[in-house]
Amino acid sequence: MKTVLLLIAAAILGTVGALADPVPTAVIPLRIDTTHPGPRIDRNIFGQFAEHLGSGIYGGIWVGKDSSIPNVRGIRTDVVTALRDLHVPNVRWPGGCFGDEYHWRDGIGPAASRKTTVNSNWGGALEPDSFGTDEFMDFLDQIGSEAYISVNVGSGTPAEAAAWMAYMTADPATSAGRERAQNGHPAPYRVKFLGIGNESWGCGGAMTPDYYVSQLKLYARYVRNFNAAQVGDKAMRRVAVGADGGKTEYVEAVMKAWHDKVWSWDIEGLSLHSYTSAGWPPAHPSSGFGVDEYATLLKDTLAMDPLIAKHAAIMDQYDPHQAMALAVDEWGVWLAALPGTNPGFLVQQNSLRDGILAALNLNIFARHADRVRMANIAQMVNVLQSMIMTDQGRMVLTPTYHVFRMYTPFQDATFIPAAIDGGTYTQGTTSMPRIDAVAARDSRGNIWLAAVNLDPEQSVRIRAFLGETPVKSAHGEVLTGAQVDAINSFAAPHAVQPAPIDGIAAAGGLVIQLPARSVSVIQLR
């Protein structure tokens, strides 16, 4: 019987591309406690970020109405189609550091009236402002997403930001609404989230915490949403600038000000920016690396968990009922720029390792779902840890894209505690848990398991239990590849892509084989 099971396991491993991975004999129990459900995993933790940076917008999203690349009103069709499958909840725009030098009037109206400027933050590229407010809102409508607008606090004014919000949300009978209607959109836009500045401790003005708080109060008071349909649960949520990684000064200052606030201003969220880079400036290569670099970056990624706990503890002091959301609105792996590219365009390859890294972060956010209710990976197309890479008319989906699509059942699902002791993965002097797993129940009552096997060489066999009841069936998808630095290229776009994974019937319950270096998302019954 044991021999038969091993042969079946080996056959399944072959279907998911885990070539020649050793088949372990031990079976590790994984217990899912359905009797103690946790908080809702807010779908907004699967948010995206699209900054005017490199070819993230121009060439990645916008090609122009006259382009030979298939498009709808200048927005490329292949990218829209791919993003719709992710059910993207929100997109943060226009920055980033670009946002605190963005003047919205440069990007509205006829093409002849738009200004061409220099993107001084990112590579000195010319910024034609062809993709502005109305184009961004059209893009959101095409992919079925919500707007997360980051207003200019660094070089702008409260009056400028307030006028922009009026242009987007005011009644068409107002002067701002009439101008919007003249530009093709009479109905007010929905602005679900408003970011009040970006990295005000750094590129957004190098402001002291106290000075930023003085500006925050003005913007939170006067930058109003006039869309009458956005009330109650649909009301706009304002996100203040928060932590720069492990630094806590902004967290303390903003939370204290919010706790002591007067009636005239309010916010609903506080940001956290933290990248996986294992050193600064980023120097690790995004392709052609080995298991040492793989382990180093994953270990650095896992530091997101205590980082969130650190900032959440400060927030709890001022907000014990957790009314305020923690928005990790910039995260991802930041690596050395690809050789031969403009360093200011932040072009890097996207490997199987990066897909695993994304899954680990999403699992961490889910475990902190009581406080983390929004997150935005950096970035959507062609920049940093992107979902999609384009080259003229060609497009390729990255391993990170596939992880986000696999995780869609976790959007707005209810967190369920999952416990597993999968042992330790050690590479040189770097050690970490071998298996990382989270579980959730979706709105239809289905139980989902997301399990990451960090070990690059050894597959793992688990037996899942729902309470004390063995799982009767398990079916889903697994993402793995021939090696940790496997990529999808324009020449080989399907080298790393999901494959089916099923449980194996065995004495005492169902066994699920997790290949080495893999991410699995499985529905359990």
Short mmCIF file of C-alpha atoms in Angstrom, two decimals:
data_model
loop_
_atom_site.label_atom_id
_atom_site.label_comp_id
_atom_site.label_asym_id
_atom_site.label_seq_id
_atom_site.Cartn_x
_atom_site.Cartn_y
_atom_site.Cartn_z
CA MET A 1 0.00 0.00 0.00
CA LYS A 2 2.82 2.41 0.89
CA THR A 3 4.51 1.76 -2.46
CA VAL A 4 1.27 2.48 -4.32
CA LEU A 5 0.82 5.77 -2.46
CA LEU A 6 4.35 6.87 -3.27
CA LEU A 7 3.82 6.08 -6.96
CA ILE A 8 0.59 8.10 -6.99
CA ALA A 9 2.32 11.00 -5.25
CA ALA A 10 5.18 10.90 -7.75
CA ALA A 11 2.70 10.95 -10.63
CA ILE A 12 0.94 14.00 -9.19
CA LEU A 13 4.22 15.78 -8.71
CA GLY A 14 4.92 15.23 -12.39
CA THR A 15 1.69 17.03 -13.33
CA VAL A 16 2.74 20.19 -11.49
CA GLY A 17 6.25 20.37 -12.83
CA ALA A 18 8.12 19.55 -9.63
CA LEU A 19 10.59 17.43 -11.51
CA ALA A 20 12.51 14.87 -9.42
CA ASP A 21 11.58 16.44 -6.08
CA PRO A 22 12.14 13.87 -3.31
CA VAL A 23 8.90 12.34 -2.01
CA PRO A 24 8.80 12.38 1.80
CA THR A 25 7.29 9.51 3.75
CA ALA A 26 6.11 11.51 6.79
CA VAL A 27 2.68 13.15 6.73
CA ILE A 28 2.29 16.46 8.60
CA PRO A 29 -1.11 17.25 10.14
CA LEU A 30 -2.70 20.62 9.39
CA ARG A 31 -5.67 21.53 11.57
CA ILE A 32 -8.22 24.17 10.60
CA ASP A 33 -10.35 25.41 13.49
CA THR A 34 -13.73 26.18 11.91
CA THR A 35 -15.32 26.76 15.35
CA HIS A 36 -13.35 29.98 15.98
CA PRO A 37 -13.65 32.15 12.86
CA GLY A 38 -11.65 35.36 12.77
CA PRO A 39 -12.15 38.69 11.01
CA ARG A 40 -13.09 39.28 7.39
CA ILE A 41 -10.12 39.37 5.02
CA ASP A 42 -10.87 42.67 3.32
CA ARG A 43 -10.65 42.35 -0.44
CA ASN A 44 -8.78 45.67 -0.52
CA ILE A 45 -5.58 43.95 0.70
CA PHE A 46 -5.33 42.72 -2.91
CA GLY A 47 -5.04 46.31 -4.19
CA GLN A 48 -2.65 47.49 -6.87
CA PHE A 49 -0.43 50.51 -7.46
CA ALA A 50 0.09 52.30 -10.80
CA GLU A 51 2.55 55.19 -10.70
CA HIS A 52 3.81 57.38 -13.51
CA LEU A 53 7.15 55.61 -13.48
CA GLY A 54 9.10 54.06 -16.35
CA SER A 55 6.66 52.20 -18.61
CA GLY A 56 4.19 51.48 -15.83
CA ILE A 57 1.61 53.79 -17.42
CA TYR A 58 2.87 54.64 -20.91
CA GLY A 59 3.26 51.37 -22.80
CA GLY A 60 1.99 49.31 -19.88
CA ILE A 61 -1.55 50.65 -19.62
CA TRP A 62 -1.84 53.55 -22.05
CA VAL A 63 -0.88 53.23 -25.73
CA GLY A 64 -3.05 55.99 -27.19
CA LYS A 65 -6.18 55.83 -29.26
CA ASP A 66 -4.28 55.68 -32.56
CA SER A 67 -2.00 52.80 -31.54
CA SER A 68 -1.86 49.60 -33.60
CA ILE A 69 -1.93 47.74 -30.27
CA PRO A 70 -5.58 46.78 -29.60
CA ASN A 71 -7.07 49.32 -27.19
CA VAL A 72 -10.26 50.89 -25.96
CA ARG A 73 -9.97 54.67 -25.86
CA GLY A 74 -6.18 54.34 -25.64
CA ILE A 75 -6.08 51.72 -22.87
CA ARG A 76 -4.58 48.43 -24.01
CA THR A 77 -7.11 45.60 -24.20
CA ASP A 78 -4.83 42.69 -23.29
CA VAL A 79 -3.82 44.28 -19.98
CA VAL A 80 -7.44 45.11 -19.13
CA THR A 81 -8.53 41.54 -19.87
CA ALA A 82 -5.79 40.09 -17.67
CA LEU A 83 -6.51 42.46 -14.77
CA ARG A 84 -10.25 41.74 -14.82
CA ASP A 85 -9.45 38.14 -13.89
CA LEU A 86 -7.76 39.38 -10.69
CA HIS A 87 -10.91 41.21 -9.47
CA VAL A 88 -8.66 44.15 -8.58
CA PRO A 89 -10.39 45.95 -5.68
CA ASN A 90 -8.59 49.31 -5.91
CA VAL A 91 -5.74 51.02 -7.75
CA ARG A 92 -3.53 53.66 -6.11
CA TRP A 93 -2.63 56.53 -8.49
CA PRO A 94 -0.78 58.73 -9.57
CA GLY A 95 2.01 58.02 -7.06
CA GLY A 96 4.21 57.46 -5.19
CA CYS A 97 6.82 60.16 -5.27
CA PHE A 98 5.34 61.31 -8.58
CA GLY A 99 2.09 62.12 -6.79
CA ASP A 100 3.62 64.89 -4.67
CA GLU A 101 4.68 66.73 -7.80
CA TYR A 102 1.52 66.01 -9.79
CA HIS A 103 -0.73 68.91 -10.73
CA TRP A 104 -4.00 67.47 -11.92
CA ARG A 105 -4.91 70.27 -14.32
CA ASP A 106 -1.93 69.33 -16.49
CA GLY A 107 -3.75 66.09 -17.35
CA ILE A 108 -7.33 67.07 -18.26
CA GLY A 109 -9.01 68.43 -21.38
CA PRO A 110 -8.05 68.18 -25.07
CA ALA A 111 -4.67 66.72 -25.93
CA ALA A 112 -3.45 70.07 -27.27
CA SER A 113 -3.96 71.70 -23.87
CA ARG A 114 -2.06 69.14 -21.85
CA LYS A 115 1.36 70.02 -20.50
CA THR A 116 4.56 68.10 -21.11
CA THR A 117 6.76 68.09 -18.03
CA VAL A 118 9.80 66.24 -16.70
CA ASN A 119 9.38 63.33 -14.29
CA SER A 120 12.21 64.38 -12.00
CA ASN A 121 11.60 61.52 -9.58
CA TRP A 122 11.94 58.68 -12.04
CA GLY A 123 14.67 58.79 -14.62
CA GLY A 124 14.09 62.31 -15.95
CA ALA A 125 11.56 61.00 -18.48
CA LEU A 126 9.21 63.34 -20.29
CA GLU A 127 5.68 63.25 -18.87
CA PRO A 128 3.13 64.01 -21.63
CA ASP A 129 0.12 63.95 -19.25
CA SER A 130 -1.83 61.99 -21.87
CA PHE A 131 -3.05 59.70 -19.10
CA GLY A 132 -4.81 61.93 -16.60
CA THR A 133 -7.83 61.87 -14.32
CA ASP A 134 -10.47 60.95 -16.90
CA GLU A 135 -8.27 58.28 -18.49
CA PHE A 136 -7.53 56.77 -15.09
CA MET A 137 -11.21 56.62 -14.22
CA ASP A 138 -11.93 55.03 -17.61
CA PHE A 139 -9.23 52.45 -16.89
CA LEU A 140 -10.83 51.65 -13.52
CA ASP A 141 -14.21 51.22 -15.16
CA GLN A 142 -12.72 48.86 -17.74
CA ILE A 143 -11.07 46.60 -15.13
CA GLY A 144 -13.92 46.91 -12.60
CA SER A 145 -11.97 48.58 -9.80
CA GLU A 146 -12.14 51.50 -7.35
CA ALA A 147 -10.06 54.69 -7.20
CA TYR A 148 -7.41 55.30 -4.57
CA ILE A 149 -6.33 58.87 -5.32
CA SER A 150 -3.09 60.15 -3.76
CA VAL A 151 -3.26 63.94 -3.55
CA ASN A 152 -0.29 66.28 -3.74
CA VAL A 153 0.65 67.46 -0.23
CA GLY A 154 4.35 68.01 -0.99
CA SER A 155 4.30 70.70 -3.72
CA GLY A 156 0.55 71.29 -3.82
CA THR A 157 -1.98 73.06 -1.62
CA PRO A 158 -5.24 72.14 0.10
CA ALA A 159 -7.02 74.38 -2.41
CA GLU A 160 -5.56 72.50 -5.38
CA ALA A 161 -6.50 69.12 -3.89
CA ALA A 162 -9.99 70.36 -3.01
CA ALA A 163 -10.51 71.60 -6.58
CA TRP A 164 -9.39 68.22 -7.94
CA MET A 165 -11.85 66.43 -5.70
CA ALA A 166 -14.61 68.77 -6.84
CA TYR A 167 -13.71 68.07 -10.49
CA MET A 168 -14.04 64.34 -9.84
CA THR A 169 -17.08 64.21 -7.56
CA ALA A 170 -19.20 67.39 -7.73
CA ASP A 171 -22.69 67.62 -9.20
CA PRO A 172 -22.71 68.45 -12.95
CA ALA A 173 -24.63 71.64 -12.13
CA THR A 174 -21.54 73.07 -10.41
CA SER A 175 -18.73 74.77 -12.27
CA ALA A 176 -16.37 71.86 -11.50
CA GLY A 177 -18.98 69.34 -12.62
CA ARG A 178 -19.64 71.26 -15.85
CA GLU A 179 -15.93 71.18 -16.65
CA ARG A 180 -15.87 67.41 -16.08
CA ALA A 181 -18.93 67.04 -18.32
CA GLN A 182 -17.25 69.07 -21.05
CA ASN A 183 -14.40 66.53 -20.87
CA GLY A 184 -16.81 63.66 -21.47
CA HIS A 185 -18.11 62.50 -18.08
CA PRO A 186 -21.20 64.31 -16.73
CA ALA A 187 -21.81 61.90 -13.83
CA PRO A 188 -19.65 62.28 -10.72
CA TYR A 189 -16.84 59.76 -10.32
CA ARG A 190 -16.51 57.52 -7.27
CA VAL A 191 -13.37 58.08 -5.21
CA LYS A 192 -13.33 55.27 -2.68
CA PHE A 193 -9.99 56.10 -1.04
CA LEU A 194 -8.04 59.33 -0.63
CA GLY A 195 -4.35 59.23 0.25
CA ILE A 196 -3.32 62.45 2.00
CA GLY A 197 0.24 62.70 0.71
CA ASN A 198 2.90 60.10 0.04
CA GLU A 199 6.01 59.41 2.11
CA SER A 200 5.91 62.89 3.60
CA TRP A 201 8.86 61.80 5.74
CA GLY A 202 10.91 61.39 2.53
CA CYS A 203 10.31 62.30 -1.10
CA GLY A 204 6.97 63.88 -0.15
CA GLY A 205 8.59 66.84 1.57
CA ALA A 206 10.87 65.52 4.34
CA MET A 207 8.33 66.84 6.84
CA THR A 208 8.62 66.41 10.56
CA PRO A 209 5.75 64.40 12.07
CA ASP A 210 4.27 67.51 13.70
CA TYR A 211 4.40 69.54 10.49
CA TYR A 212 2.76 66.70 8.54
CA VAL A 213 -0.01 66.46 11.14
CA SER A 214 -0.69 70.19 10.71
CA GLN A 215 -1.10 69.64 6.95
CA LEU A 216 -3.12 66.46 7.44
CA LYS A 217 -5.76 68.32 9.41
CA LEU A 218 -6.19 70.89 6.63
CA TYR A 219 -6.47 68.32 3.85
CA ALA A 220 -8.76 66.04 5.85
CA ARG A 221 -11.05 69.00 6.51
CA TYR A 222 -11.20 70.70 3.12
CA VAL A 223 -10.62 68.01 0.48
CA ARG A 224 -14.23 66.89 0.33
CA ASN A 225 -16.04 64.20 -1.63
CA PHE A 226 -19.20 65.71 -3.14
CA ASN A 227 -20.59 62.51 -4.69
CA ALA A 228 -24.01 62.21 -3.03
CA ALA A 229 -24.07 58.45 -3.66
CA GLN A 230 -21.01 57.89 -1.50
CA VAL A 231 -22.57 57.69 1.93
CA GLY A 232 -22.61 55.07 4.69
CA ASP A 233 -20.55 52.04 3.80
CA LYS A 234 -19.75 53.63 0.42
CA ALA A 235 -18.24 56.77 1.96
CA MET A 236 -14.71 57.75 0.95
CA ARG A 237 -11.97 56.66 3.33
CA ARG A 238 -9.01 58.97 3.99
CA VAL A 239 -5.56 57.45 4.51
CA ALA A 240 -2.82 59.39 6.29
CA VAL A 241 0.92 58.94 5.77
CA GLY A 242 2.28 56.50 8.34
CA ALA A 243 5.36 54.41 8.83
CA ASP A 244 8.58 54.25 6.87
CA GLY A 245 9.29 50.59 7.58
CA GLY A 246 10.20 50.16 11.23
CA LYS A 247 10.19 53.86 12.10
CA THR A 248 7.34 54.79 14.44
CA GLU A 249 7.45 58.60 14.69
CA TYR A 250 4.66 59.22 12.17
CA VAL A 251 2.52 56.44 13.63
CA GLU A 252 2.72 57.98 17.10
CA ALA A 253 2.10 61.55 15.90
CA VAL A 254 -0.82 60.77 13.60
CA MET A 255 -2.55 58.38 16.00
CA LYS A 256 -2.23 60.81 18.91
CA ALA A 257 -3.60 63.65 16.80
CA TRP A 258 -6.50 61.46 15.64
CA HIS A 259 -7.25 60.34 19.21
CA ASP A 260 -7.36 63.98 20.36
CA LYS A 261 -9.08 65.37 17.27
CA VAL A 262 -11.87 67.91 17.19
CA TRP A 263 -15.05 67.43 15.19
CA SER A 264 -13.86 69.21 12.05
CA TRP A 265 -11.49 66.58 10.67
CA ASP A 266 -11.11 62.82 10.56
CA ILE A 267 -9.26 59.99 8.83
CA GLU A 268 -10.00 56.30 8.43
CA GLY A 269 -6.61 54.77 7.68
CA LEU A 270 -2.87 54.99 8.27
CA SER A 271 -0.30 53.81 5.73
CA LEU A 272 2.75 51.59 6.06
CA HIS A 273 5.43 51.32 3.37
CA SER A 274 7.83 48.39 3.56
CA TYR A 275 9.71 46.55 0.83
CA THR A 276 11.59 43.28 0.75
CA SER A 277 15.11 44.19 -0.34
CA ALA A 278 17.51 42.64 2.23
CA GLY A 279 19.64 45.77 2.21
CA TRP A 280 19.55 49.28 0.80
CA PRO A 281 20.04 50.35 -1.92
CA PRO A 282 18.53 47.26 -3.57
CA ALA A 283 21.31 45.10 -4.96
CA HIS A 284 19.97 41.56 -5.25
CA PRO A 285 19.47 40.38 -8.85
CA SER A 286 15.98 39.55 -10.11
CA SER A 287 17.15 36.66 -12.31
CA GLY A 288 19.99 34.18 -12.37
CA PHE A 289 20.20 33.89 -8.58
CA GLY A 290 20.62 30.80 -6.41
CA VAL A 291 19.18 29.32 -3.23
CA ASP A 292 21.27 31.54 -0.95
CA GLU A 293 19.69 34.72 -2.35
CA TYR A 294 16.32 32.96 -2.41
CA ALA A 295 16.50 32.20 1.32
CA THR A 296 17.77 35.68 2.17
CA LEU A 297 14.86 37.42 0.43
CA LEU A 298 12.21 35.11 1.89
CA LYS A 299 13.59 35.59 5.38
CA ASP A 300 13.43 39.35 4.88
CA THR A 301 9.84 39.03 3.66
CA LEU A 302 8.74 37.24 6.82
CA ALA A 303 9.83 40.31 8.80
CA MET A 304 6.58 41.91 7.59
CA ASP A 305 4.70 40.00 10.31
CA PRO A 306 6.47 41.50 13.38
CA LEU A 307 6.59 44.87 11.61
CA ILE A 308 2.80 44.98 11.31
CA ALA A 309 2.45 43.78 14.91
CA LYS A 310 4.77 46.60 16.05
CA HIS A 311 2.74 49.34 14.39
CA ALA A 312 -0.60 47.74 15.27
CA ALA A 313 0.40 47.78 18.94
CA ILE A 314 0.94 51.55 18.78
CA MET A 315 -2.38 52.01 17.00
CA ASP A 316 -4.10 49.89 19.67
CA GLN A 317 -2.97 52.32 22.36
CA TYR A 318 -4.98 55.12 20.74
CA ASP A 319 -7.60 53.01 18.97
CA PRO A 320 -8.41 49.89 21.03
CA HIS A 321 -11.59 49.24 19.05
CA GLN A 322 -9.62 49.16 15.78
CA ALA A 323 -11.68 51.74 13.94
CA MET A 324 -8.56 52.81 12.05
CA ALA A 325 -7.32 50.61 9.21
CA LEU A 326 -3.65 49.91 8.60
CA ALA A 327 -3.03 50.29 4.85
CA VAL A 328 0.18 48.63 3.64
CA ASP A 329 -0.13 50.65 0.45
CA GLU A 330 3.40 50.01 -0.82
CA TRP A 331 4.93 46.57 -0.51
CA GLY A 332 6.75 44.04 -2.65
CA VAL A 333 10.27 42.99 -3.53
CA TRP A 334 12.63 45.76 -4.66
CA LEU A 335 15.63 44.39 -6.54
CA ALA A 336 18.49 45.70 -8.64
CA ALA A 337 17.41 47.19 -11.97
CA LEU A 338 17.87 44.91 -14.97
CA PRO A 339 21.20 45.56 -16.68
CA GLY A 340 20.87 47.92 -19.62
CA THR A 341 17.71 49.63 -18.34
CA ASN A 342 17.28 53.13 -16.96
CA PRO A 343 17.86 52.71 -13.19
CA GLY A 344 15.10 55.25 -12.56
CA PHE A 345 12.55 53.06 -14.33
CA LEU A 346 12.83 50.28 -11.70
CA VAL A 347 12.63 47.43 -14.21
CA GLN A 348 13.18 44.00 -12.69
CA GLN A 349 12.34 40.43 -13.66
CA ASN A 350 9.63 38.49 -11.81
CA SER A 351 10.47 34.94 -10.77
CA LEU A 352 8.88 31.98 -9.00
CA ARG A 353 10.62 33.25 -5.87
CA ASP A 354 8.71 36.52 -6.18
CA GLY A 355 5.41 34.68 -6.50
CA ILE A 356 6.24 32.78 -3.30
CA LEU A 357 7.21 36.07 -1.67
CA ALA A 358 3.85 37.60 -2.65
CA ALA A 359 1.96 34.65 -1.17
CA LEU A 360 3.83 34.99 2.12
CA ASN A 361 2.88 38.66 2.35
CA LEU A 362 -0.77 37.94 1.55
CA ASN A 363 -0.81 35.26 4.26
CA ILE A 364 0.65 37.75 6.74
CA PHE A 365 -1.97 40.37 5.84
CA ALA A 366 -4.71 37.75 6.30
CA ARG A 367 -3.41 36.85 9.76
CA HIS A 368 -3.56 40.55 10.66
CA ALA A 369 -6.95 41.11 9.02
CA ASP A 370 -8.32 42.73 12.17
CA ARG A 371 -6.06 45.74 11.53
CA VAL A 372 -4.74 45.38 7.95
CA ARG A 373 -7.69 46.20 5.73
CA MET A 374 -5.88 47.51 2.68
CA ALA A 375 -2.63 46.85 0.82
CA ASN A 376 -1.19 47.81 -2.57
CA ILE A 377 1.61 45.85 -4.21
CA ALA A 378 4.21 47.91 -6.05
CA GLN A 379 3.47 47.88 -8.89
CA MET A 380 0.89 46.84 -11.47
CA VAL A 381 2.73 46.76 -14.83
CA ASN A 382 6.44 46.80 -15.79
CA VAL A 383 7.68 48.31 -12.51
CA LEU A 384 9.15 46.49 -9.46
CA GLN A 385 7.12 43.37 -8.53
CA SER A 386 4.62 43.69 -11.34
CA MET A 387 1.63 41.58 -12.30
CA ILE A 388 2.26 42.06 -16.01
CA MET A 389 5.18 42.86 -18.29
CA THR A 390 4.75 44.36 -21.75
CA ASP A 391 6.98 45.01 -24.74
CA GLN A 392 5.29 46.90 -27.56
CA GLY A 393 2.36 44.61 -28.50
CA ARG A 394 3.51 41.65 -26.41
CA MET A 395 2.37 40.86 -22.88
CA VAL A 396 3.41 38.25 -20.34
CA LEU A 397 1.84 37.35 -16.99
CA THR A 398 4.28 36.99 -14.11
CA PRO A 399 4.33 34.39 -11.32
CA THR A 400 3.10 37.16 -8.99
CA TYR A 401 0.08 37.64 -11.27
CA HIS A 402 -0.75 33.95 -10.99
CA VAL A 403 -0.55 34.06 -7.19
CA PHE A 404 -2.96 36.99 -7.06
CA ARG A 405 -5.42 35.20 -9.34
CA MET A 406 -5.18 31.99 -7.29
CA TYR A 407 -5.91 33.96 -4.10
CA THR A 408 -9.15 35.55 -5.35
CA PRO A 409 -11.31 33.20 -3.18
CA PHE A 410 -9.79 34.92 -0.13
CA GLN A 411 -11.26 38.31 -1.06
CA ASP A 412 -13.80 39.18 1.68
CA ALA A 413 -13.62 35.63 3.05
CA THR A 414 -13.63 34.94 6.79
CA PHE A 415 -10.28 34.07 8.31
CA ILE A 416 -10.11 30.64 9.98
CA PRO A 417 -7.16 29.65 12.19
CA ALA A 418 -4.89 27.00 10.68
CA ALA A 419 -2.09 25.28 12.60
CA ILE A 420 0.81 23.30 11.14
CA ASP A 421 4.32 22.47 12.25
CA GLY A 422 6.14 21.75 9.03
CA GLY A 423 9.61 21.91 10.51
CA THR A 424 12.38 24.28 9.47
CA TYR A 425 13.95 25.16 6.15
CA THR A 426 17.62 26.07 6.56
CA GLN A 427 19.98 27.43 3.95
CA GLY A 428 23.43 28.16 5.34
CA THR A 429 22.89 30.37 8.37
CA THR A 430 19.35 31.35 7.33
CA SER A 431 16.43 29.43 8.84
CA MET A 432 12.66 29.85 8.68
CA PRO A 433 9.48 27.75 8.92
CA ARG A 434 9.21 25.30 6.03
CA ILE A 435 5.44 25.68 5.56
CA ASP A 436 3.28 28.82 5.79
CA ALA A 437 -0.49 28.36 5.59
CA VAL A 438 -3.74 30.27 6.08
CA ALA A 439 -7.38 29.21 5.70
CA ALA A 440 -10.66 31.01 5.13
CA ARG A 441 -14.37 30.42 4.52
CA ASP A 442 -15.89 32.24 1.54
CA SER A 443 -19.40 33.70 1.36
CA ARG A 444 -20.77 30.40 0.02
CA GLY A 445 -19.38 28.45 2.94
CA ASN A 446 -16.48 26.89 1.02
CA ILE A 447 -13.23 26.30 2.95
CA TRP A 448 -10.01 27.40 1.25
CA LEU A 449 -6.42 26.65 2.17
CA ALA A 450 -3.39 28.61 0.93
CA ALA A 451 -0.17 26.73 1.64
CA VAL A 452 3.38 27.80 0.76
CA ASN A 453 6.24 25.30 0.75
CA LEU A 454 9.36 27.44 1.10
CA ASP A 455 11.78 24.53 0.79
CA PRO A 456 13.33 24.73 -2.70
CA GLU A 457 14.23 21.02 -2.83
CA GLN A 458 11.94 18.95 -0.59
CA SER A 459 8.23 18.38 -1.19
CA VAL A 460 5.94 17.99 1.82
CA ARG A 461 2.94 15.77 2.46
CA ILE A 462 0.17 17.16 4.66
CA ARG A 463 -3.12 15.76 5.96
CA ALA A 464 -5.73 18.47 6.56
CA PHE A 465 -8.37 18.27 9.27
CA LEU A 466 -11.45 20.48 9.65
CA GLY A 467 -11.59 20.40 13.41
CA GLU A 468 -11.16 16.71 14.16
CA THR A 469 -12.73 15.64 10.87
CA PRO A 470 -10.40 14.55 8.06
CA VAL A 471 -10.85 16.33 4.77
CA LYS A 472 -12.77 14.20 2.25
CA SER A 473 -11.74 15.99 -0.95
CA ALA A 474 -9.21 18.63 -1.97
CA HIS A 475 -8.90 20.31 -5.33
CA GLY A 476 -7.17 23.48 -6.43
CA GLU A 477 -4.12 24.92 -8.14
CA VAL A 478 -0.42 24.89 -7.43
CA LEU A 479 2.30 27.20 -8.78
CA THR A 480 5.83 25.88 -9.00
CA GLY A 481 8.69 25.67 -11.47
CA ALA A 482 11.91 23.93 -12.36
CA GLN A 483 14.01 26.18 -10.11
CA VAL A 484 13.55 29.12 -7.76
CA ASP A 485 14.60 31.70 -10.37
CA ALA A 486 12.27 30.38 -13.08
CA ILE A 487 10.57 33.21 -14.99
CA ASN A 488 7.99 33.79 -17.67
CA SER A 489 9.62 35.56 -20.61
CA PHE A 490 8.26 36.82 -23.91
CA ALA A 491 9.99 33.84 -25.53
CA ALA A 492 8.59 31.35 -22.97
CA PRO A 493 5.51 32.99 -21.41
CA HIS A 494 4.16 29.82 -19.76
CA ALA A 495 7.23 28.46 -18.00
CA VAL A 496 5.71 29.22 -14.59
CA GLN A 497 1.95 28.82 -14.44
CA PRO A 498 -0.60 27.12 -12.19
CA ALA A 499 -1.50 23.45 -12.59
CA PRO A 500 -4.20 21.34 -10.95
CA ILE A 501 -3.54 19.80 -7.55
CA ASP A 502 -5.71 17.19 -5.83
CA GLY A 503 -5.66 15.26 -2.60
CA ILE A 504 -4.56 11.63 -2.55
CA ALA A 505 -6.82 9.10 -0.86
CA ALA A 506 -4.94 7.35 1.94
CA ALA A 507 -5.59 5.46 5.15
CA GLY A 508 -6.74 7.91 7.83
CA GLY A 509 -7.75 10.67 5.42
CA LEU A 510 -6.64 12.66 2.44
CA VAL A 511 -2.99 13.48 1.75
CA ILE A 512 -2.03 16.64 -0.12
CA GLN A 513 1.39 16.73 -1.73
CA LEU A 514 2.93 20.22 -1.68
CA PRO A 515 5.77 20.34 -4.21
CA ALA A 516 9.04 22.04 -3.36
CA ARG A 517 9.17 25.82 -3.97
CA SER A 518 5.43 26.10 -4.44
CA VAL A 519 2.24 28.02 -3.66
CA SER A 520 -1.01 26.03 -3.46
CA VAL A 521 -4.59 27.29 -3.12
CA ILE A 522 -6.98 24.44 -2.47
CA GLN A 523 -10.70 24.08 -1.78
CA LEU A 524 -11.33 21.57 1.01
CA ARG A 525 -14.47 19.52 1.62
#
